[in-house]
Coordinates of C-alpha atoms in Angstrom, one line a residue:
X36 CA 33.6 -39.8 41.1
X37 CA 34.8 -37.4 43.9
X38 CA 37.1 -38.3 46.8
X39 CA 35.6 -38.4 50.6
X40 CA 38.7 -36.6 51.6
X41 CA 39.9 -33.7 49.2
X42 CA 43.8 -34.6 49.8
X43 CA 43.4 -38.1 48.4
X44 CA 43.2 -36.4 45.2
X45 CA 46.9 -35.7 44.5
X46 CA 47.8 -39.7 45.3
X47 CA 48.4 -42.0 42.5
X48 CA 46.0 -44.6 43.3
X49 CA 45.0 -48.4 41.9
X50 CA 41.8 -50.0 42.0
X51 CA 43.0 -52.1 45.3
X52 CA 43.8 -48.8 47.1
X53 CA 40.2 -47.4 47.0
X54 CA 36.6 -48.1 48.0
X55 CA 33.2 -46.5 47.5
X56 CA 31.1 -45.2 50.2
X57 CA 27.2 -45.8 50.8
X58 CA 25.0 -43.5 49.3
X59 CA 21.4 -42.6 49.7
X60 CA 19.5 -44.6 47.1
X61 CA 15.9 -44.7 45.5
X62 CA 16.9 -47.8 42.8
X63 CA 14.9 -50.5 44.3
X64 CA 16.1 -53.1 42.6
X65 CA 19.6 -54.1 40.8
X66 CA 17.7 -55.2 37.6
X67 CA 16.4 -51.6 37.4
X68 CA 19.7 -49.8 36.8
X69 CA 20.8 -49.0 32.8
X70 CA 24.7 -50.7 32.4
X71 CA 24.9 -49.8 28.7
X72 CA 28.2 -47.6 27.8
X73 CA 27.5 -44.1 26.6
X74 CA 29.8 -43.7 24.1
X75 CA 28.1 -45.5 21.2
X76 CA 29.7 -48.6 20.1
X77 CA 26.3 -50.6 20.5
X78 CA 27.6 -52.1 23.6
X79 CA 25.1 -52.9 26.0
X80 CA 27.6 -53.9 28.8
X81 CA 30.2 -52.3 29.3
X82 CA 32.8 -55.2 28.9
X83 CA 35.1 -55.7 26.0
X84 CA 37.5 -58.8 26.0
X85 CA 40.7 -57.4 24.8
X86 CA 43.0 -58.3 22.0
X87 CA 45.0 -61.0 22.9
X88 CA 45.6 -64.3 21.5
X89 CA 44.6 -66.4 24.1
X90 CA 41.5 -64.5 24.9
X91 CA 40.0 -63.2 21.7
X92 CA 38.8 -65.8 19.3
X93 CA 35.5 -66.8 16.9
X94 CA 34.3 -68.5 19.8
X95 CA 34.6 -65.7 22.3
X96 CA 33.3 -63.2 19.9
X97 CA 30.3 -65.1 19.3
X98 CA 29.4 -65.4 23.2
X99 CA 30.2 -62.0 24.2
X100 CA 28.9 -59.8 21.7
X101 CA 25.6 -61.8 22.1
X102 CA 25.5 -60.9 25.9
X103 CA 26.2 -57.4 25.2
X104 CA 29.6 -57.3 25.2
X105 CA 32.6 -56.6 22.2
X106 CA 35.5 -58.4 21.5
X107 CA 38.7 -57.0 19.7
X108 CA 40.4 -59.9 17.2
X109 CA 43.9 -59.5 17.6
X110 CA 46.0 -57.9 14.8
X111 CA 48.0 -60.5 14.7
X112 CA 45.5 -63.2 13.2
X113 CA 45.5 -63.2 9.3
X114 CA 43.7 -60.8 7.5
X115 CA 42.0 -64.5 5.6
X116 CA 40.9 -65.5 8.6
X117 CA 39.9 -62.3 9.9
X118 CA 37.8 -62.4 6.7
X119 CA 36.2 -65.5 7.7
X120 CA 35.6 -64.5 11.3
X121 CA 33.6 -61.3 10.5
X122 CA 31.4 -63.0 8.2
X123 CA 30.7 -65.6 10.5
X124 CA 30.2 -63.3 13.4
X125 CA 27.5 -61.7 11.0
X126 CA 25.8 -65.0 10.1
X127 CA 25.2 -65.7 14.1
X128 CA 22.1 -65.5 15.9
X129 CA 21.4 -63.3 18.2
X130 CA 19.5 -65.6 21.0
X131 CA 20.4 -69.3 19.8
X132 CA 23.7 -70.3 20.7
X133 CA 25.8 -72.3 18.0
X134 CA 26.6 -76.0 19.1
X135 CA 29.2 -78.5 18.8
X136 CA 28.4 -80.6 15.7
X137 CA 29.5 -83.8 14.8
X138 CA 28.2 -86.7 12.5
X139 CA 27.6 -89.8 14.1
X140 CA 29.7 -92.0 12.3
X141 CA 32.4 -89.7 14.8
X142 CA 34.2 -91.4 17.5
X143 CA 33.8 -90.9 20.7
X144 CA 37.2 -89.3 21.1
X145 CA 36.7 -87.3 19.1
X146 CA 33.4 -86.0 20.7
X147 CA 35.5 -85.9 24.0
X148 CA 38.5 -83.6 22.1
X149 CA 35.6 -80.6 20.9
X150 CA 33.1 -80.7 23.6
X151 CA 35.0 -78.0 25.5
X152 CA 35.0 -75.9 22.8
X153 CA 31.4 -74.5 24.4
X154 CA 30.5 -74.3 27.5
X155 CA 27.1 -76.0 27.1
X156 CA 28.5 -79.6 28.0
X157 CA 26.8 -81.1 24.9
X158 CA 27.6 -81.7 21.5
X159 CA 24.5 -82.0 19.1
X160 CA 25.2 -85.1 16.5
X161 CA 23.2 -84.5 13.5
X162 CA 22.6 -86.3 10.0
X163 CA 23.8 -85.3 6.4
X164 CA 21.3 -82.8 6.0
X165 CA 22.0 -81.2 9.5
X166 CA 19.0 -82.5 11.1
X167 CA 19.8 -83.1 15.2
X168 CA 19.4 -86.8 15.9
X169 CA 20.8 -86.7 18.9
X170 CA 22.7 -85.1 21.5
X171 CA 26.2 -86.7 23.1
X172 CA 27.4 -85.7 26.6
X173 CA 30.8 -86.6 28.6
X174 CA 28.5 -89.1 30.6
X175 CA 27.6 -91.0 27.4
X176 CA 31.7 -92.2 27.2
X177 CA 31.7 -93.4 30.9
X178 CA 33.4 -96.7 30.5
X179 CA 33.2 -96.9 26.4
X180 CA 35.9 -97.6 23.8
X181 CA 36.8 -94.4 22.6
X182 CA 36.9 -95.0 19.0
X183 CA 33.8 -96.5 19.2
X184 CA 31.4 -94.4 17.5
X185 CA 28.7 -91.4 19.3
X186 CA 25.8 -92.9 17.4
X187 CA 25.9 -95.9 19.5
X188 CA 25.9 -94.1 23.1
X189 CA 24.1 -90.8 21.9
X190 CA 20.9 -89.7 23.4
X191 CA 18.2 -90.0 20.9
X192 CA 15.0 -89.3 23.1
X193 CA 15.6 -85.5 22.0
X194 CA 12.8 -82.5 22.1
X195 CA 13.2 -79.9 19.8
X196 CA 11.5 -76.3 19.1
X197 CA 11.8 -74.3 16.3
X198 CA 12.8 -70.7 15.4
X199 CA 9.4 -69.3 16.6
X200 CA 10.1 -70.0 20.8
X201 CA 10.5 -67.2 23.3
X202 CA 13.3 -68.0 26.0
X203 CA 10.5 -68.4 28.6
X204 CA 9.4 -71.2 26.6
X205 CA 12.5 -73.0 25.9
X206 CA 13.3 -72.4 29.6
X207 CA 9.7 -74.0 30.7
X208 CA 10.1 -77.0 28.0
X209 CA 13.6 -77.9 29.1
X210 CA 12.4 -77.5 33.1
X211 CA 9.5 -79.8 32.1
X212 CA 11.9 -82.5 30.5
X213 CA 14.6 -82.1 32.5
X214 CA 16.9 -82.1 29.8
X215 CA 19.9 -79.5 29.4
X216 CA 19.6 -78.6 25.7
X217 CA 17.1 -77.4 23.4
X218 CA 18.2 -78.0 19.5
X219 CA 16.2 -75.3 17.6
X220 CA 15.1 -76.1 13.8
X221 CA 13.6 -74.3 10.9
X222 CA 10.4 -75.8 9.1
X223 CA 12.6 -78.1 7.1
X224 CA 14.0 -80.0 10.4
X225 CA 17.5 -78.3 10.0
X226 CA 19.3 -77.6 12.9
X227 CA 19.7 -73.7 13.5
X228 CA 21.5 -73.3 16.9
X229 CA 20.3 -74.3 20.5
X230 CA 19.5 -73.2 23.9
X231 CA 20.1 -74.3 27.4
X232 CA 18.4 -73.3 30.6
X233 CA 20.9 -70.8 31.5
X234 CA 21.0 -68.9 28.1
X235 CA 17.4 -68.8 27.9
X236 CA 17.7 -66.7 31.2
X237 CA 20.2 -64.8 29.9
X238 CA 18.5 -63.8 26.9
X239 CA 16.2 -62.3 28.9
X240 CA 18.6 -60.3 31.2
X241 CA 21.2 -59.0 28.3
X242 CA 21.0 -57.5 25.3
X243 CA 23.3 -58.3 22.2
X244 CA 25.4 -55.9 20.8
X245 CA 23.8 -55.3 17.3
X246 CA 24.5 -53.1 14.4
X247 CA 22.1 -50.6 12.5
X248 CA 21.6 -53.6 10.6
X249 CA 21.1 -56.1 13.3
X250 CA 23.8 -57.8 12.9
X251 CA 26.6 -58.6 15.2
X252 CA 29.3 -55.8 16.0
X253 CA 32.8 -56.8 15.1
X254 CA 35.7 -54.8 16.0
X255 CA 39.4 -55.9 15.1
X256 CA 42.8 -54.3 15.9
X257 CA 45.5 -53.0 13.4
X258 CA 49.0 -51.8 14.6
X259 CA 50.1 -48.3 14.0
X260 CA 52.7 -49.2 11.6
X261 CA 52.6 -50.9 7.6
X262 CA 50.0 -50.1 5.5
X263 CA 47.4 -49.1 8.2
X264 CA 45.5 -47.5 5.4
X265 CA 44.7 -50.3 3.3
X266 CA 44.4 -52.5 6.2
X267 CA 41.7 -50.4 7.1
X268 CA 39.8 -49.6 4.3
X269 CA 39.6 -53.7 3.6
X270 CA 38.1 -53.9 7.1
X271 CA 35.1 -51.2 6.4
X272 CA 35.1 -53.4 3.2
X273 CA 33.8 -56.7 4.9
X274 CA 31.6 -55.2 7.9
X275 CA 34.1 -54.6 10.8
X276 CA 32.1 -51.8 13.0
X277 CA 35.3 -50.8 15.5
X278 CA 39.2 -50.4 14.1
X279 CA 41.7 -50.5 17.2
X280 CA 44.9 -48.9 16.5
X281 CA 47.0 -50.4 18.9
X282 CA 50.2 -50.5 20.0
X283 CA 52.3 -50.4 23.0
X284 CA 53.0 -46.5 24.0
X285 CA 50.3 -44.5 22.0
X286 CA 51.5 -41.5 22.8
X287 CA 53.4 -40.8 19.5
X288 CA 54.2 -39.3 16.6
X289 CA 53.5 -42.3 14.4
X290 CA 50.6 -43.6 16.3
X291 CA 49.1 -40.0 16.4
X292 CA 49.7 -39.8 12.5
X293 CA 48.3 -43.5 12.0
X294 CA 45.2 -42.3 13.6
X295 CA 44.6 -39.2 11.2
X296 CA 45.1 -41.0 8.6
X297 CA 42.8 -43.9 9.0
X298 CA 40.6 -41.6 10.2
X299 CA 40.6 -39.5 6.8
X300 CA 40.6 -42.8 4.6
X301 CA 37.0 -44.4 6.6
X302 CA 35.1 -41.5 7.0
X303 CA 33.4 -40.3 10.1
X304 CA 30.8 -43.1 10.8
X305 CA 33.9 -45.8 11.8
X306 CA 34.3 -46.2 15.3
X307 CA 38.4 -45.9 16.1
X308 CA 39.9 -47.1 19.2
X309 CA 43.7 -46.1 19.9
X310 CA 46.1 -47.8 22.1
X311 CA 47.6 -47.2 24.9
X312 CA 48.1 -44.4 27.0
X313 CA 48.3 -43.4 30.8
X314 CA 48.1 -39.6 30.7
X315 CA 45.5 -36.6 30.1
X316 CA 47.8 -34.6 27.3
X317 CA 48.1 -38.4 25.1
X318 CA 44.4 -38.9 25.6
X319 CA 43.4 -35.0 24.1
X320 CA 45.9 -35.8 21.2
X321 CA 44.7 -39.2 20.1
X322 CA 41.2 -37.6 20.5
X323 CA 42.7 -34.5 18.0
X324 CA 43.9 -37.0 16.0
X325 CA 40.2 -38.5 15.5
X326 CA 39.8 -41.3 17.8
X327 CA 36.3 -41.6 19.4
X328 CA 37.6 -44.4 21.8
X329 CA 41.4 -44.0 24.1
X330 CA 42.5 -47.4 25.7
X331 CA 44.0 -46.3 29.2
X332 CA 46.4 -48.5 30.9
X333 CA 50.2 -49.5 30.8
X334 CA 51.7 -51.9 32.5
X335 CA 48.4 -53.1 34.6
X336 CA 48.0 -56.3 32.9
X337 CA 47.4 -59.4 34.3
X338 CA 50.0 -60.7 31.8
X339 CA 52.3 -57.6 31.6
X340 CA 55.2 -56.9 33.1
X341 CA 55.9 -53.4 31.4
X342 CA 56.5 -51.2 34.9
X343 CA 58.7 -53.9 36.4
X344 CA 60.8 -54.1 33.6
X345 CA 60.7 -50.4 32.1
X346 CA 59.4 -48.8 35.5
X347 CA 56.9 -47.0 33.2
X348 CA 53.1 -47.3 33.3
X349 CA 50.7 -45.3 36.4
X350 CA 48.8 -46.9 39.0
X351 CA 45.2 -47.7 36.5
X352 CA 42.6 -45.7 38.7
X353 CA 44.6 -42.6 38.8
X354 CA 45.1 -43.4 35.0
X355 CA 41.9 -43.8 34.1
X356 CA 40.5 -40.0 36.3
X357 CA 43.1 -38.3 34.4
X358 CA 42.2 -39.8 31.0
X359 CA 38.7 -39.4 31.7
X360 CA 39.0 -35.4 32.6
X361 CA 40.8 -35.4 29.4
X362 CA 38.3 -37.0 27.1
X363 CA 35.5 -34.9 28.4
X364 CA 36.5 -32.0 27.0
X365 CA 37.0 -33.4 23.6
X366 CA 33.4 -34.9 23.8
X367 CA 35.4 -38.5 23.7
X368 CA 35.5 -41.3 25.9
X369 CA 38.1 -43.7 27.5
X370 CA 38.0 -47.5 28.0
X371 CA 40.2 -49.0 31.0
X372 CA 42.2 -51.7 29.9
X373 CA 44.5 -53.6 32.6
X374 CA 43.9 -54.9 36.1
X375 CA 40.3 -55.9 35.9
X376 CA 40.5 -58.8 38.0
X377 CA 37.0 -59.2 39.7
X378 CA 34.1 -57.3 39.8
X379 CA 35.2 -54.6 42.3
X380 CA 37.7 -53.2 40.0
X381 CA 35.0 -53.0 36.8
X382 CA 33.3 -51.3 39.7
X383 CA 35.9 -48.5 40.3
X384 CA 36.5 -48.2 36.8
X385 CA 32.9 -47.6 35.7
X386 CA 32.6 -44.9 38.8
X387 CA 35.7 -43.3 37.5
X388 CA 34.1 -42.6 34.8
X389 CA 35.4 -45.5 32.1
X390 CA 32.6 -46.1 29.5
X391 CA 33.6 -49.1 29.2
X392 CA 36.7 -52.0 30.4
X393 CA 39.1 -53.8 28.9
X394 CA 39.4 -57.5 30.1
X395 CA 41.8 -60.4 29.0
X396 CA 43.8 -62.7 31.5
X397 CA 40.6 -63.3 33.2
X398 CA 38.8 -64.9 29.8
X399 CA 41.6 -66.3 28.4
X400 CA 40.4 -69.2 31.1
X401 CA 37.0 -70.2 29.6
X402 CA 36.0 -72.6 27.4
X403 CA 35.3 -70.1 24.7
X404 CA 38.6 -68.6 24.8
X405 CA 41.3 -70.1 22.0
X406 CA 43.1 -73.3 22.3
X407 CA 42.4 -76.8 23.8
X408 CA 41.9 -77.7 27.1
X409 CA 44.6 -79.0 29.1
X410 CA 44.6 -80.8 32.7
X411 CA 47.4 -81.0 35.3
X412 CA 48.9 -83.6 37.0
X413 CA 45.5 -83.7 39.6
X414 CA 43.0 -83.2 36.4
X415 CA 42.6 -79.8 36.8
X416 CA 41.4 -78.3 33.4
X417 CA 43.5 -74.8 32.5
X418 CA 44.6 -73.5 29.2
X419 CA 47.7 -71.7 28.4
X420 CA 48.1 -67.6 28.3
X421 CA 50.6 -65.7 26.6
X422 CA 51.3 -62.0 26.8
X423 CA 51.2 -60.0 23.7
X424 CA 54.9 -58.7 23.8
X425 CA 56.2 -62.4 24.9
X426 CA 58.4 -64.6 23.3
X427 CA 56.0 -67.0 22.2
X428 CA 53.5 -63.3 20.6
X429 CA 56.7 -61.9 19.3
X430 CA 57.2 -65.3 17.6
X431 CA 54.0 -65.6 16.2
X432 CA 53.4 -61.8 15.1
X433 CA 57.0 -62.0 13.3
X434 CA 56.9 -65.4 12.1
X435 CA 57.6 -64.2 8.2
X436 CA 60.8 -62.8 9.2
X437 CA 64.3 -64.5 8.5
X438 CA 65.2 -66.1 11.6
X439 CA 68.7 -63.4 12.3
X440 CA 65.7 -60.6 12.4
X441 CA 63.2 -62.6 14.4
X442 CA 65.8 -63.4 17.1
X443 CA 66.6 -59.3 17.3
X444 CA 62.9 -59.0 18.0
X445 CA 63.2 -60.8 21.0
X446 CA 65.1 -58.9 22.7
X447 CA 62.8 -56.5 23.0
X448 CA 59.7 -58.8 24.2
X449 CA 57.7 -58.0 27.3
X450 CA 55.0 -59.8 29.0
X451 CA 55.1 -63.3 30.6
X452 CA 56.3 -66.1 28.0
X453 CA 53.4 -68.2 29.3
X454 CA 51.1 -69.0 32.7
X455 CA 48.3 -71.5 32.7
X456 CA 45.3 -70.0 33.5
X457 CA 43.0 -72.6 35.7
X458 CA 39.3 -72.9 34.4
X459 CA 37.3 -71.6 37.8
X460 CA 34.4 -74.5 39.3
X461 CA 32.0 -71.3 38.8
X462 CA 33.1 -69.3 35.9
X463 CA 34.4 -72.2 33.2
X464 CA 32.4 -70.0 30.8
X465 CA 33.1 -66.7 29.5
X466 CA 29.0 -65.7 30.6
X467 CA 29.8 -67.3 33.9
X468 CA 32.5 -64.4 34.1
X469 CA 29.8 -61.7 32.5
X470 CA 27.3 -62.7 35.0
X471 CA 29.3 -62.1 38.1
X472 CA 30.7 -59.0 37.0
X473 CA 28.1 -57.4 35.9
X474 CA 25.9 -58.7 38.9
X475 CA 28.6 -56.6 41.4
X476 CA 28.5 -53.6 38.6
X477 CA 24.6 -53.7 39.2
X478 CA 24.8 -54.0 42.7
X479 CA 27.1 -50.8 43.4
X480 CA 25.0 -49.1 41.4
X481 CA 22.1 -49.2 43.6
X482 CA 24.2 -48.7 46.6
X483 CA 25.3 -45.6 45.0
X484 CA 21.8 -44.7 44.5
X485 CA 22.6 -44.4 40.6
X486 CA 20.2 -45.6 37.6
X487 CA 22.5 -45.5 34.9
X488 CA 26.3 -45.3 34.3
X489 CA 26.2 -41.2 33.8
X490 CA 25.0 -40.9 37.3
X491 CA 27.2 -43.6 39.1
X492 CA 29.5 -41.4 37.9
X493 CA 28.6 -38.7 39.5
X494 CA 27.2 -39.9 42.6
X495 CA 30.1 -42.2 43.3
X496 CA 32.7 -41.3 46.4
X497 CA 35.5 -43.0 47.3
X498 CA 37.8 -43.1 50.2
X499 CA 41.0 -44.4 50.3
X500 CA 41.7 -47.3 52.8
X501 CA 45.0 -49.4 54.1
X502 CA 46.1 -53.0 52.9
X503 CA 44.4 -54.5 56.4
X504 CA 41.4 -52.6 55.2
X505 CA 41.1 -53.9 51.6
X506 CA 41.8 -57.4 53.2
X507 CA 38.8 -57.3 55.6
X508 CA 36.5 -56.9 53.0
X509 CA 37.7 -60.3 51.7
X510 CA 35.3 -63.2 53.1
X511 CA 37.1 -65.4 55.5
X512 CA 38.3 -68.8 53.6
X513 CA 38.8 -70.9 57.1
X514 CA 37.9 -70.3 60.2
X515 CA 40.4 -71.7 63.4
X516 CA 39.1 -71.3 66.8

């Protein structure tokens, strides 16, 4: 990315400060234009839900990855469950989506409690040998007792298909039937995941991020301090594809060390990721070190507070140049983590020469993201996020502590304690989210006249523009005449 006017160079710019100019272009449609990153994760979009505990979950891992995407399990989940995560991620399919399950001797209640665990609106009910008998939506409680059981206001008029249909097919049988899910089963009958209109689509548009083996990628984050060794080594162990070092300023001596020496104890074939950093000198050193992969941003989250209180961090665009010019000439790459807010930003970062972004806040409000759904005072659905150097983070990553030590902890928490985060009418899902950023990533692409990411990088020019500026190119809410 270049600057329309040579002087803007020197500012310290964020994403809101900056727009790209028209370009001649010869991509004649958006569909045409490659969006996979070029720095070899297996990523075919270049969006990676980051590590927090509201955002990063089984669920989320499973949607993402098989759109394209990655997702980084926090290092503060238990290696057990961590365990059990990665080997589930590695059982999924990569086109059928996996259900809401229940038996039907459930109660309704009970139906009501999980079915926003997916965003398919549907739970499939299914007998003791996991055959789909039916399939239970919200409409099916309207005015039932809610311990009553599903089997008795289930939908039982159900088509299935099995393992062998295309997504053109399921699409064109559920269009025909005018039903909203399609259980898919294996010769035996047994239930083996589903499809819904909208996923068969999207298994046409996306790729998922697969393995050599064709399995899922996993990646999962570590801090810099303990036994990062060991903590590494068991995650090679059991599959994990992408280690993230991470921790708060990565521009240090024990995160640079940390890096060397997981890098010496997995070999050369793991991907590591280290985190964070705003400058071009702590990018070249973590890429010395042997990272493939810098995180870039401090203080830009949508859950941070690091520059207000600490008044350190960098504007994230001018961050993310810097980084980039840094990376390049260690044959690395950068990923831009922190003020992603709507597609315009990916945009900017992508043309800035990001291989990839780092998203949280933003899907910590989808109904693949953890914990339960909650609804206001005016039944508004949101769930609650947390930022990762809160009070409620710092009590859950120190929770082994004796209560004297965890208490000194806190005073050194950041982030806000907690924020409800409102599930949006059109992007409840975390592919709702996918689809409309990657639908503007697609479409400044072919205004910049670029086919892949490599050359929206270089074709890309931006101009720097005024608050009143960035405002107009909001679309008017109301009009008053």
């Amino acid at each position: 990315m270049r600057f329309l006017h040579k002087e803007d160079e020197d500012k310290e710019l964020t994403y809101e400060d900056v727009f790209l100019v028209p370009q001649y272009s010869e991509v004649d449609s958006r569909m045409d234009v490659d969006i996979t990153p070029p720095d070899n994760t297996g990523a075919t979009i270049p969006i990676t839900v980051a590590n927090m505990t509201s955002a990063a979950g089984k669920r989320m891992a499973e949607t993402v990855t098989r759109r394209g995407g990655l997702v980084i399990l926090t290092q503060d989940t238990p290696r057990e469950k961590i365990e059990i995560t990665v080997e589930y991620l590695k059982s999924r399919h990569p086109v059928f989506e996996t259900p809401v399950v229940l038996n039907e001797d459930e109660s309704i209640q009970t139906a009501l409690n999980l079915i926003h665990k997916r965003s398919h609106g549907a739970i499939i009910v299914v007998d003791n040998g996991n055959k789909p008998i039916g399939v239970f939506t919200e409409d099916d409680a309207e005015g039932r007792d809610k311990f009553s059981n599903i089997g008795g206001v289930m939908t039982t008029d159900i088509i299935y298909a099995d393992d062998t249909v295309t997504p053109r097919e399921a699409f064109e049988k559920l269009h025909k039937s005018h039903v909203n899910v399609l259980p898919i089963i294996n010769k035996s009958g047994e239930l083996l995941g589903i499809l819904t209109k909208k996923g068969a689509v999207r298994s046409e548009i996306y790729k998922p991020a697969l393995n050599k083996k064709g399995k899922f990628i996993t990646a999962v984050a570590i801090g810099a301090s303990g036994d990062i060794v060991k903590k590494a080594e068991r995650l090679v162990e059991i599959g994990v594809d992408i280690i993230a070092i991470d921790t708060a300023h990565g521009h240090s001596r024990r995160m640079i060390d940390s890096v060397k020496a997981v890098r010496e104890a997995v070999g050369k074939d793991v991907i590591i990721h280290a985190a964070q950093v705003a400058t071009g000198k702590a990018t070249e050193d973590l890429l010395n070190a042997g990272a493939n992969i810098v995180n870039v941003g401090i203080g830009s989250g949508g859950s941070c507070t690091t520059r207000i209180m600490t008044a350190t961090g960098r504007p994230q665009l001018s961050a993310v140049i810097e980084c980039v010019k840094a990376a390049k000439k260690k044959d690395g790459h950068i990923w831009a983590d922190g003020g992603i807010r709507e597609p315009r930003s990916l945009v900017l970062a992508m043309a800035a020469g990001a291989s990839n972004t780092m998203i949280g806040t933003i899907f910590a409000g989808t109904h693949e993201s953890p914990g339960d759904i909650q609804f206001d005072e005016e039944g508004r659905p949101y769930k609650v996020s947390v930022g990762m150097a809160s009070t409620l983070a710092v009590n859950e990553k120190f929770k082994h502590l004796e209560p004297f030590d965890l208490e000194k902890k806190k005073y050194f928490r950041e982030g806000t304690n907690e924020g409800k985060i409102y599930l949006s009418e059109n992007y409840a899902g975390a592919e709702d989210l996918i689809d409309y950023l990657i639908s503007g990533l697609r479409s400044a692409m072919s205004y910049a006249g670029a086919k892949n990411l490599e050359e929206f990088q270089e074709k890309a020019v931006a101009g720097v523009q005024t608050a009143a500026a960035f405002e107009e190119g909001h679309a008017v809410k109301k009009w008053n005449y």
